[in-house]
Amino acid sequence: MRTFRAVCTAVIGLAGAFSIGCGGGSSSSTKTNLIATTGQNVAPIVVNSGPANNYANGAFTSVTVCIPGTSTCQTVDGMLVDTGSSGLRIVSSVLTIALPQQKAQSGNPVAECLQFLGSYTWGPVQTADVQIGGEKAASTLIQVLSDTEFSAPAACSNGFPSANTVANLGANGILGVGPAAQDCGTYCEQVQTANFNPYYECSSSTSCQPVAETLAQQVINPVALFPADNNGVVIELPAVSGSAATLTGSLVFGIGTQSNNALGSATIFGIDPSSLSFTTSYQGTPYHGSFIDSGSNGYFILDSGIVPSLPDCPNTPTDSVAAGFYCPTSTQTFSAINQGTNGASGTVNFGIANAETLFTSTTDTVFSELGGPSILGSGSNTVLPYFDWGLPFFYGRNVYTAIENVSTPGGNGPYWAY
Amino acid sequence: MVEQRGNSIHLKMLVMAAALIIGAATTPAWASLGGDTASVQADQIHLQGRRTMTAAESYTVHEIQGTSGTVVREYVSSDGKVFGIAWQGPWVPDMRQLLGSYFDQYARANQAKTGARIRRGPVLINEPGLVVQIGGHPRAFAGRAYVPGMLPSGVRAESIQ
């Protein structure tokens, strides 16, 4: 496979000027990442406002789903590329083909409730042949997001709003290509009577009961089912200086399986297989639940108590346009160190700008300096505290996500590399 | 049917026995945040967990080790009120159980629409009478909730974790 320099670099080199996709700032970037644009293991990514026109820093691609073993297929664009979850989920209102339903041992149809941060998805588990770029995953279990067939049990929402509609999700679906193979794992192999239970079997449209699902019965990262290039993904997006209207890049399947997905000089950061996290150190303090997540749309780090120069944006009845993000008076720069469970470490430099100012643009959807507060914690909590390296982290870096328990030229997953 | 009823009675007896062992007079059906020590016990039963207690200066931490990696810590003031709860686990625990009478306020705050653009980041509810924070990602979540007005004097919110 041939690889090409980032579109931005090509434009700078040829015309000596920035295209819109390269942001409007200075050309201070010292390194440019190579972005693969051709190959059967490549799917294009676009960062834009998404199908509901309400996204900031959302990376989208297209996925084709087919009734298994047939040529009855539908291509769905506006699928959010998410390394923070695993499994394919499609909003039912955009689906025009009827996919076969997964059945429990009882013969009842299976539905799933999956928790995300601040929302949940609900709907039947169905089977599809999945095509992304030139790769195919046969008979893949996916979640169709719908309240129509079965109403969600009360325990599902848990106080969160639903992400079952295109408007609420901001996407036509989620392509979860995280380090986990299944969306739930061994936790779902028995019914959880005391805790949240993701899978249900439904004896009627209004009566669903918790059910256990083996690993093979769970919604799966479709990449793991590709015949080849199935050990992970690389997300390749060019650097952005400041903000931009849109950005294009590539989702490359496989790690070290083709000439266009070699690890090269990337550093491999081992991650904890249970919490899917590594440690980020900031000013000597470890944040041991940290993670890299293309589905988070900013840097969610620290809080204003630790960094007084990072005040929260206003959240009042008349002013909540950037609630939950940071609004510093001027752009603040930071330096933190990522540390893998394998001992690897590397410094990350980044900036956080005023989100209310960023959001005054009516055309920009790509914000390389968008950030918001995280949640503090201590050593007794293994999830908190954390740095959430959201999509801005991916701008200008090729980020590798290796799936758990599979081999790559850089060792077994799970890991992140960049 | 008969056998099921028998199991149910047996379970009730077990619950009563557990209540006696811990010395609580009643087993409230619900509640925790803002509730009394007995409500911690209700959570323990709900989570089917083991409970250990650690005393700090002006409060006691009841840690409930639930099944499948879920851990809940409840912070009880010296006058016996649960002023804060922290938890972690593969998924978000039953918030209605843990927040009790504060659940509706929490759910309302979650539904409140802010901004024209979607935000995918931590849940940060900061209201005068209730703070709830939830972070993480699928297969690893954590959070805390507390009532600012109930914090014992000298206790900082960061202690709830």
XYZ file of C-alpha atoms in Angstrom:
579
model
C 0.000 0.000 0.000
C 1.169 3.488 -0.703
C 0.830 6.095 1.942
C 0.511 9.796 1.451
C 1.341 12.727 3.619
C -1.515 14.416 5.348
C -3.648 16.475 3.053
C -2.671 19.542 5.049
C 1.017 18.994 4.445
C 0.448 18.483 0.755
C -1.504 21.689 0.515
C 1.106 23.654 2.421
C 3.852 22.196 0.310
C 2.169 22.747 -3.016
C 0.384 25.996 -2.521
C 2.082 27.503 0.478
C -1.259 28.126 2.083
C -3.620 26.370 4.416
C -6.784 24.754 3.270
C -9.833 25.097 5.481
C -9.241 21.590 6.801
C -5.930 22.655 8.240
C -7.199 25.359 10.525
C -6.430 28.990 10.291
C -3.434 29.279 12.561
C 0.314 29.256 12.198
C 2.357 26.390 10.815
C 4.117 25.746 14.096
C 3.605 21.991 13.991
C 6.978 20.256 13.921
C 5.857 16.736 13.045
C 3.358 15.597 10.485
C 1.781 12.178 10.598
C 1.483 10.069 7.482
C -2.106 9.245 6.626
C -2.972 6.151 4.614
C -5.586 6.968 2.014
C -5.755 3.823 -0.096
C -6.101 0.152 0.651
C -8.878 -2.317 1.280
C -8.188 -1.897 5.011
C -8.835 1.856 4.942
C -12.113 3.665 5.599
C -12.338 7.444 5.353
C -13.084 9.500 8.454
C -14.564 12.972 8.498
C -14.771 15.244 11.511
C -17.811 17.455 11.115
C -21.035 18.376 12.885
C -22.494 14.939 12.175
C -25.920 13.875 10.884
C -27.769 15.846 13.570
C -25.622 18.922 12.971
C -24.869 19.194 16.687
C -21.414 17.695 17.159
C -18.072 19.194 18.052
C -15.010 16.978 17.565
C -16.992 13.998 16.309
C -15.219 11.544 13.971
C -17.572 9.787 11.554
C -17.310 7.014 8.993
C -19.633 4.843 6.875
C -20.607 1.251 7.596
C -22.479 -1.152 5.330
C -24.727 -3.738 6.960
C -26.258 -6.662 5.082
C -28.755 -9.349 5.933
C -26.313 -12.228 6.571
C -25.441 -14.224 3.476
C -27.404 -11.964 1.158
C -26.730 -8.949 -1.002
C -29.493 -7.013 0.729
C -27.398 -4.254 2.195
C -27.557 -0.680 3.395
C -24.769 1.819 3.841
C -25.094 4.055 6.885
C -22.924 7.134 7.116
C -22.518 9.370 10.147
C -21.281 6.484 12.318
C -19.293 7.781 15.285
C -15.827 6.191 15.462
C -15.393 5.368 19.159
C -12.296 3.786 20.678
C -13.961 4.093 24.096
C -16.501 1.326 23.473
C -16.734 -1.894 21.505
C -19.454 -3.012 19.135
C -21.587 -1.670 16.304
C -24.818 0.171 17.206
C -27.206 1.685 14.677
C -30.226 3.892 15.354
C -33.266 1.977 14.081
C -34.831 5.014 12.424
C -32.049 5.059 9.816
C -32.156 1.291 9.204
C -34.199 0.282 6.167
C -33.399 -3.427 6.126
C -34.721 -6.012 8.589
C -31.930 -7.938 10.289
C -32.343 -11.301 12.029
C -32.963 -11.154 15.771
C -30.783 -12.880 18.367
C -32.745 -15.328 20.501
C -32.035 -16.469 24.036
C -32.102 -20.133 24.998
C -35.770 -19.681 25.898
C -36.498 -18.561 22.355
C -37.196 -15.019 23.499
C -35.547 -12.166 21.599
C -32.500 -10.566 23.227
C -32.180 -6.832 23.797
C -29.389 -4.835 25.342
C -28.987 -1.803 27.555
C -25.545 -0.260 27.301
C -24.398 2.532 29.599
C -22.352 5.391 28.233
C -21.260 8.470 30.142
C -24.444 10.424 30.699
C -26.672 8.357 28.404
C -27.709 4.826 27.520
C -28.578 2.890 24.396
C -31.381 0.324 24.321
C -32.665 -2.081 21.725
C -32.609 -5.540 20.167
C -29.450 -7.502 19.412
C -29.431 -8.486 15.761
C -27.042 -10.064 13.262
C -25.533 -8.462 10.175
C -22.722 -8.951 7.733
C -20.710 -5.786 8.290
C -18.531 -4.079 5.689
C -16.256 -1.169 6.515
C -13.865 0.031 3.842
C -12.947 -3.180 2.050
C -13.179 -5.356 5.173
C -16.030 -7.722 5.957
C -17.177 -9.230 9.245
C -19.708 -11.996 8.661
C -22.642 -12.641 11.006
C -21.758 -9.899 13.457
C -23.900 -9.248 16.523
C -24.882 -5.583 16.654
C -27.275 -3.480 18.714
C -30.188 -1.738 17.016
C -31.180 1.324 19.040
C -34.937 1.284 19.357
C -37.693 1.514 21.965
C -40.305 0.292 19.498
C -40.014 -3.488 19.771
C -39.384 -3.588 23.513
C -39.710 -0.854 26.086
C -36.583 -0.292 28.127
C -36.723 -1.638 31.695
C -36.596 0.993 34.436
C -33.168 -0.239 35.512
C -31.821 0.584 32.059
C -31.997 4.356 32.081
C -30.711 4.635 35.655
C -31.554 8.346 35.526
C -29.759 8.969 32.241
C -31.421 10.255 29.065
C -31.653 7.907 26.089
C -29.181 8.113 23.195
C -31.512 6.108 20.973
C -32.293 8.885 18.495
C -30.041 10.527 15.916
C -30.576 13.888 17.599
C -29.698 12.627 21.077
C -26.780 10.507 19.911
C -25.579 13.112 17.416
C -24.832 10.216 15.076
C -26.586 7.514 13.075
C -24.814 4.971 15.217
C -21.613 4.090 17.017
C -18.756 2.072 15.585
C -17.054 0.893 18.780
C -13.487 -0.117 17.945
C -12.007 -0.034 21.448
C -9.440 -2.342 23.061
C -12.151 -4.724 24.314
C -13.322 -7.477 21.981
C -16.886 -7.680 23.370
C -18.920 -4.811 24.761
C -19.364 -6.442 28.155
C -16.991 -9.374 28.661
C -17.042 -11.991 31.408
C -19.252 -9.738 33.596
C -22.238 -10.631 31.386
C -21.626 -14.372 31.490
C -23.890 -14.551 34.526
C -27.031 -12.639 35.396
C -26.144 -9.772 37.710
C -28.833 -9.676 40.362
C -27.147 -7.022 42.505
C -25.640 -4.826 39.805
C -26.417 -3.332 36.429
C -27.218 -6.114 33.937
C -26.755 -5.155 30.267
C -28.496 -8.031 28.441
C -32.198 -8.901 28.605
C -34.550 -11.415 27.063
C -38.003 -10.113 26.275
C -41.066 -12.313 26.612
C -43.267 -9.471 25.373
C -42.887 -5.910 24.192
C -43.231 -4.683 27.760
C -41.559 -7.467 29.716
C -37.809 -7.962 29.592
C -35.796 -9.931 32.157
C -32.026 -9.996 32.721
C -30.253 -12.767 30.836
C -26.681 -14.061 30.748
C -24.739 -13.975 27.493
C -21.531 -15.852 26.749
C -18.697 -13.923 25.121
C -19.717 -15.370 21.758
C -23.288 -14.115 22.245
C -22.299 -10.513 23.021
C -22.163 -7.487 20.744
C -18.614 -7.489 19.416
C -16.032 -5.113 18.017
C -16.548 -5.969 14.315
C -12.820 -5.560 13.628
C -12.196 -8.716 15.670
C -14.270 -10.678 13.136
C -12.450 -9.533 9.994
C -10.629 -12.463 8.315
C -7.419 -10.385 8.387
C -6.379 -6.964 9.733
C -8.323 -7.958 12.841
C -5.983 -7.113 15.740
C -6.866 -3.445 16.092
C -7.236 -0.114 14.353
C -5.266 3.020 13.615
C -7.007 6.379 13.592
C -5.145 8.864 11.434
C -6.117 12.515 11.480
C -3.938 15.480 10.499
C -2.793 18.150 12.901
C -5.044 21.137 13.454
C -3.869 24.522 14.572
C -6.711 26.064 16.519
C -10.066 25.243 14.963
C -11.313 24.179 11.548
C -14.575 23.636 9.719
C -13.971 19.973 8.949
C -11.140 17.474 8.913
C -10.577 14.313 6.917
C -8.471 11.291 7.772
C -8.531 7.526 7.830
C -9.579 4.580 9.927
C -7.043 1.870 9.137
C -7.710 -1.734 10.125
C -5.014 -4.004 11.496
C -1.749 -3.250 13.248
C 1.402 -4.394 11.480
C -0.584 -6.508 9.055
C -0.058 -4.358 5.954
C 2.508 -1.849 4.796
C 0.062 0.946 5.635
C -0.445 0.058 9.305
C 3.062 -0.680 10.579
C 3.843 0.548 14.081
C 6.943 2.313 12.815
C 8.331 4.553 15.526
C 5.117 4.609 17.565
C 5.497 4.050 21.308
C 3.411 1.191 22.719
C 1.606 1.930 25.992
C 0.343 -1.188 27.758
C -3.029 -0.766 29.453
C -4.736 -2.526 32.344
C -6.880 -5.275 30.766
C -9.655 -4.872 33.313
C -10.076 -1.094 33.595
C -8.708 -0.416 30.070
C -6.645 2.454 31.386
C -3.098 3.635 31.918
C -1.499 6.336 34.049
C -1.060 9.972 33.136
C 1.164 12.063 35.401
C 0.607 15.771 35.756
C 2.953 17.799 37.925
C 4.063 14.616 39.653
C 0.554 13.405 40.501
C -0.559 10.099 38.919
C -4.001 9.885 37.283
C -4.213 6.119 37.105
C -7.575 5.691 35.352
C -6.549 7.613 32.239
C -7.628 6.606 28.757
C -7.478 7.561 25.081
C -10.991 7.834 23.634
C -11.957 9.092 20.186
C -15.559 9.185 21.397
C -14.846 11.871 24.006
C -15.001 15.207 22.278
C -12.455 17.133 24.297
C -9.622 16.839 26.783
C -11.463 16.040 30.021
C -8.825 16.620 32.646
C -8.189 18.093 36.115
C -10.595 20.637 37.565
C -10.631 24.288 38.462
C -9.690 23.460 42.050
C -6.331 22.101 40.872
C -5.873 24.581 38.042
C -7.463 27.929 38.973
C -6.695 29.269 35.496
C -9.198 26.741 34.087
C -12.625 27.979 35.221
C -15.731 26.081 34.169
C -17.816 27.731 31.462
C -21.012 29.381 32.704
C -24.000 27.119 33.236
C -26.968 29.385 33.868
C -30.473 29.436 32.402
C -29.397 32.197 30.029
C -25.849 31.033 29.305
C -25.083 27.345 28.974
C -23.718 27.202 25.429
C -20.473 25.588 26.620
C -21.547 24.122 29.960
C -19.269 21.308 31.055
C -16.270 22.703 29.188
C -13.473 25.024 30.295
C -13.531 28.771 29.707
C -10.075 30.165 30.523
C -9.543 33.861 29.846
C -6.662 32.946 27.563
C -5.489 29.645 26.070
C -3.664 27.594 28.698
C -0.902 25.153 27.795
C -0.190 21.904 29.601
C 2.344 19.144 29.668
C 1.567 15.661 30.997
C 3.291 12.284 30.838
C 1.545 9.105 29.730
C 2.855 5.897 31.278
C 1.944 2.430 30.034
C 1.712 -0.647 32.236
C 4.745 -1.838 30.232
C 6.903 0.997 31.565
C 6.759 3.089 28.390
C 6.312 6.808 28.864
C 5.969 9.900 26.744
C 5.198 13.582 27.188
C 2.096 15.187 25.706
C 1.840 18.935 25.209
C -1.529 20.496 24.527
C -3.618 23.594 25.002
C -7.092 24.424 26.258
C -8.924 27.461 24.947
C -12.143 29.199 25.957
C -14.978 26.933 24.799
C -17.568 29.719 24.686
C -15.296 31.664 22.357
C -14.660 28.552 20.234
C -18.379 27.869 19.954
C -19.163 31.359 18.657
C -18.024 30.081 15.267
C -20.980 28.932 13.206
C -18.793 26.943 10.817
C -16.107 25.271 12.938
C -16.650 21.698 14.166
C -12.998 20.773 14.770
C -11.531 22.198 17.966
C -7.994 21.158 18.833
C -8.074 23.051 22.136
C -11.453 22.036 23.553
C -11.363 20.756 27.121
C -13.434 20.294 30.208
C -13.176 19.162 33.808
C -12.640 15.582 34.905
C -13.391 14.078 38.329
C -10.901 13.826 41.141
C -10.242 10.718 43.161
C -7.624 8.911 45.173
C -5.610 5.737 45.284
C -8.515 3.773 46.769
C -10.478 4.362 43.587
C -8.958 2.618 40.576
C -11.072 4.413 37.947
C -10.596 7.948 39.273
C -8.803 10.207 38.847
C -8.140 10.225 35.139
C -7.114 12.193 32.083
C -9.566 11.507 29.252
C -7.613 12.027 26.035
C -10.499 12.747 23.669
C -10.540 13.379 19.943
C -8.299 16.508 20.006
C -5.489 14.178 21.146
C -5.818 12.341 17.801
C -5.198 15.454 15.682
C -1.699 15.098 14.269
C -1.112 11.617 15.734
C -1.698 8.157 14.335
C -3.223 6.395 17.333
C -3.184 2.576 17.439
C -5.734 0.672 19.536
C -4.850 -3.025 19.904
C -7.620 -5.447 20.857
C -7.283 -7.554 24.005
C -5.701 -11.012 23.751
C -4.566 -10.703 20.150
C -1.008 -10.606 18.858
C 0.550 -7.738 16.971
C 4.154 -7.059 15.956
C 4.314 -4.884 19.086
C 3.127 -7.625 21.436
C -0.296 -8.718 22.581
C -3.194 -6.329 23.094
C -4.704 -4.532 24.801
C -2.572 -1.458 24.272
C -2.526 1.999 22.801
C 0.348 3.241 20.664
C 1.110 6.551 19.043
C -45.198 -21.957 43.187
C -45.133 -23.346 46.708
C -41.412 -23.779 46.532
C -40.945 -20.209 45.304
C -42.992 -18.893 48.197
C -40.851 -20.943 50.537
C -37.674 -19.404 49.112
C -39.144 -15.974 49.507
C -39.915 -16.547 53.178
C -36.470 -18.000 53.668
C -34.921 -14.905 52.089
C -36.954 -12.621 54.329
C -35.741 -14.504 57.369
C -32.162 -14.154 56.181
C -32.633 -10.433 55.720
C -34.084 -10.140 59.212
C -31.214 -12.136 60.609
C -28.716 -9.858 58.881
C -30.477 -6.848 60.343
C -30.240 -8.313 63.823
C -26.550 -9.104 63.446
C -25.797 -5.518 62.520
C -28.088 -4.318 65.257
C -30.367 -2.107 63.230
C -33.949 -1.883 64.388
C -35.583 -1.581 60.982
C -34.694 -2.262 57.372
C -35.757 0.657 55.212
C -36.896 -0.380 51.775
C -35.113 2.428 50.077
C -32.780 5.350 50.297
C -29.251 6.032 51.162
C -27.981 9.525 50.458
C -29.521 11.652 53.186
C -30.696 8.526 54.983
C -29.526 7.004 58.242
C -27.143 4.159 58.966
C -29.896 1.631 58.424
C -30.165 2.775 54.821
C -26.533 1.767 54.332
C -27.615 -1.693 55.331
C -30.389 -1.606 52.730
C -27.770 -0.819 50.118
C -25.604 -3.638 51.381
C -28.477 -6.072 50.955
C -29.285 -4.646 47.526
C -25.665 -5.008 46.433
C -25.344 -8.435 48.046
C -22.047 -7.221 49.407
C -19.751 -7.416 52.411
C -19.474 -4.287 54.529
C -16.473 -2.966 56.394
C -16.315 0.238 58.415
C -13.484 2.698 58.842
C -13.727 5.566 61.285
C -12.391 8.992 60.358
C -12.395 12.049 62.610
C -15.955 13.239 62.111
C -17.478 10.448 60.072
C -17.448 6.724 59.341
C -16.862 5.159 55.949
C -18.935 2.053 55.220
C -17.372 0.205 52.313
C -19.610 -2.319 50.571
C -17.724 -4.830 48.447
C -20.386 -5.931 46.004
C -20.220 -8.693 43.455
C -18.399 -8.527 40.102
C -16.056 -5.714 41.073
C -18.572 -3.106 42.213
C -17.501 -1.160 45.322
C -19.648 1.438 47.110
C -18.389 3.680 49.913
C -20.912 5.512 52.061
C -19.908 8.395 54.295
C -21.897 8.611 57.526
C -21.629 11.619 59.834
C -21.360 11.273 63.610
C -25.083 12.030 63.878
C -25.777 8.999 61.718
C -26.613 10.576 58.345
C -25.264 9.488 54.956
C -23.827 12.703 53.517
C -21.862 11.229 50.639
C -21.514 8.155 48.468
C -18.699 7.096 46.154
C -18.556 4.058 43.942
C -16.701 2.298 41.156
C -17.273 -0.762 39.015
C -17.644 -2.070 35.473
C -21.008 -0.271 35.149
C -22.936 2.484 36.904
C -24.718 0.999 39.960
C -28.434 1.379 40.718
C -28.605 5.128 41.218
C -32.203 5.025 42.477
C -31.084 2.768 45.299
C -28.003 4.826 46.165
C -29.487 8.308 45.809
C -32.845 7.507 47.388
C -34.948 10.658 47.624
C -32.322 12.569 45.630
C -32.766 10.348 42.570
C -35.483 12.457 40.941
C -33.409 15.629 41.243
C -30.445 13.787 39.723
C -32.544 12.423 36.838
C -34.023 15.876 36.160
C -30.562 17.418 36.043
C -29.439 14.735 33.584
C -32.312 15.561 31.268
C -31.649 19.304 31.320
C -30.479 20.393 27.911
C -27.403 22.565 27.885
C -25.701 24.007 24.865
C -26.445 23.479 21.193
C -23.548 21.080 20.802
C -23.271 17.590 22.192
C -20.732 17.050 24.963
C -19.232 13.617 25.455
C -17.501 13.797 28.806
C -18.074 13.262 32.522
C -21.463 13.808 34.165
C -21.107 16.900 36.351
C -24.229 17.855 38.283
C -23.593 20.779 40.585
C -26.764 22.067 42.185
C -27.083 23.868 45.521
C -28.525 20.798 47.234
C -26.852 17.994 45.305
C -23.561 17.220 43.607
C -23.243 14.125 41.403
C -20.172 13.298 39.318
C -19.826 10.240 37.076
C -16.817 9.444 34.947
C -15.108 6.653 33.064
C -16.172 4.608 30.054
C -17.948 1.308 29.327
C -16.477 -1.452 31.539
C -14.941 1.053 34.026
C -17.120 3.693 35.646
C -16.797 5.630 38.897
C -18.580 8.461 40.595
C -19.588 10.257 43.722
C -22.615 12.041 45.085
C -22.987 14.254 48.118
C -25.231 16.834 49.690
C -23.091 19.954 50.234
C -25.172 21.159 53.187
C -24.720 17.866 55.013
C -20.919 17.745 54.967
C -19.664 17.710 58.577
C -17.717 20.859 59.363
C -14.122 20.585 58.256
C -14.824 17.749 55.815
C -13.971 18.530 52.206
C -15.942 17.114 49.294
C -12.728 15.580 47.919
C -12.736 13.188 50.874
C -15.688 11.388 49.286
C -14.030 9.068 46.830
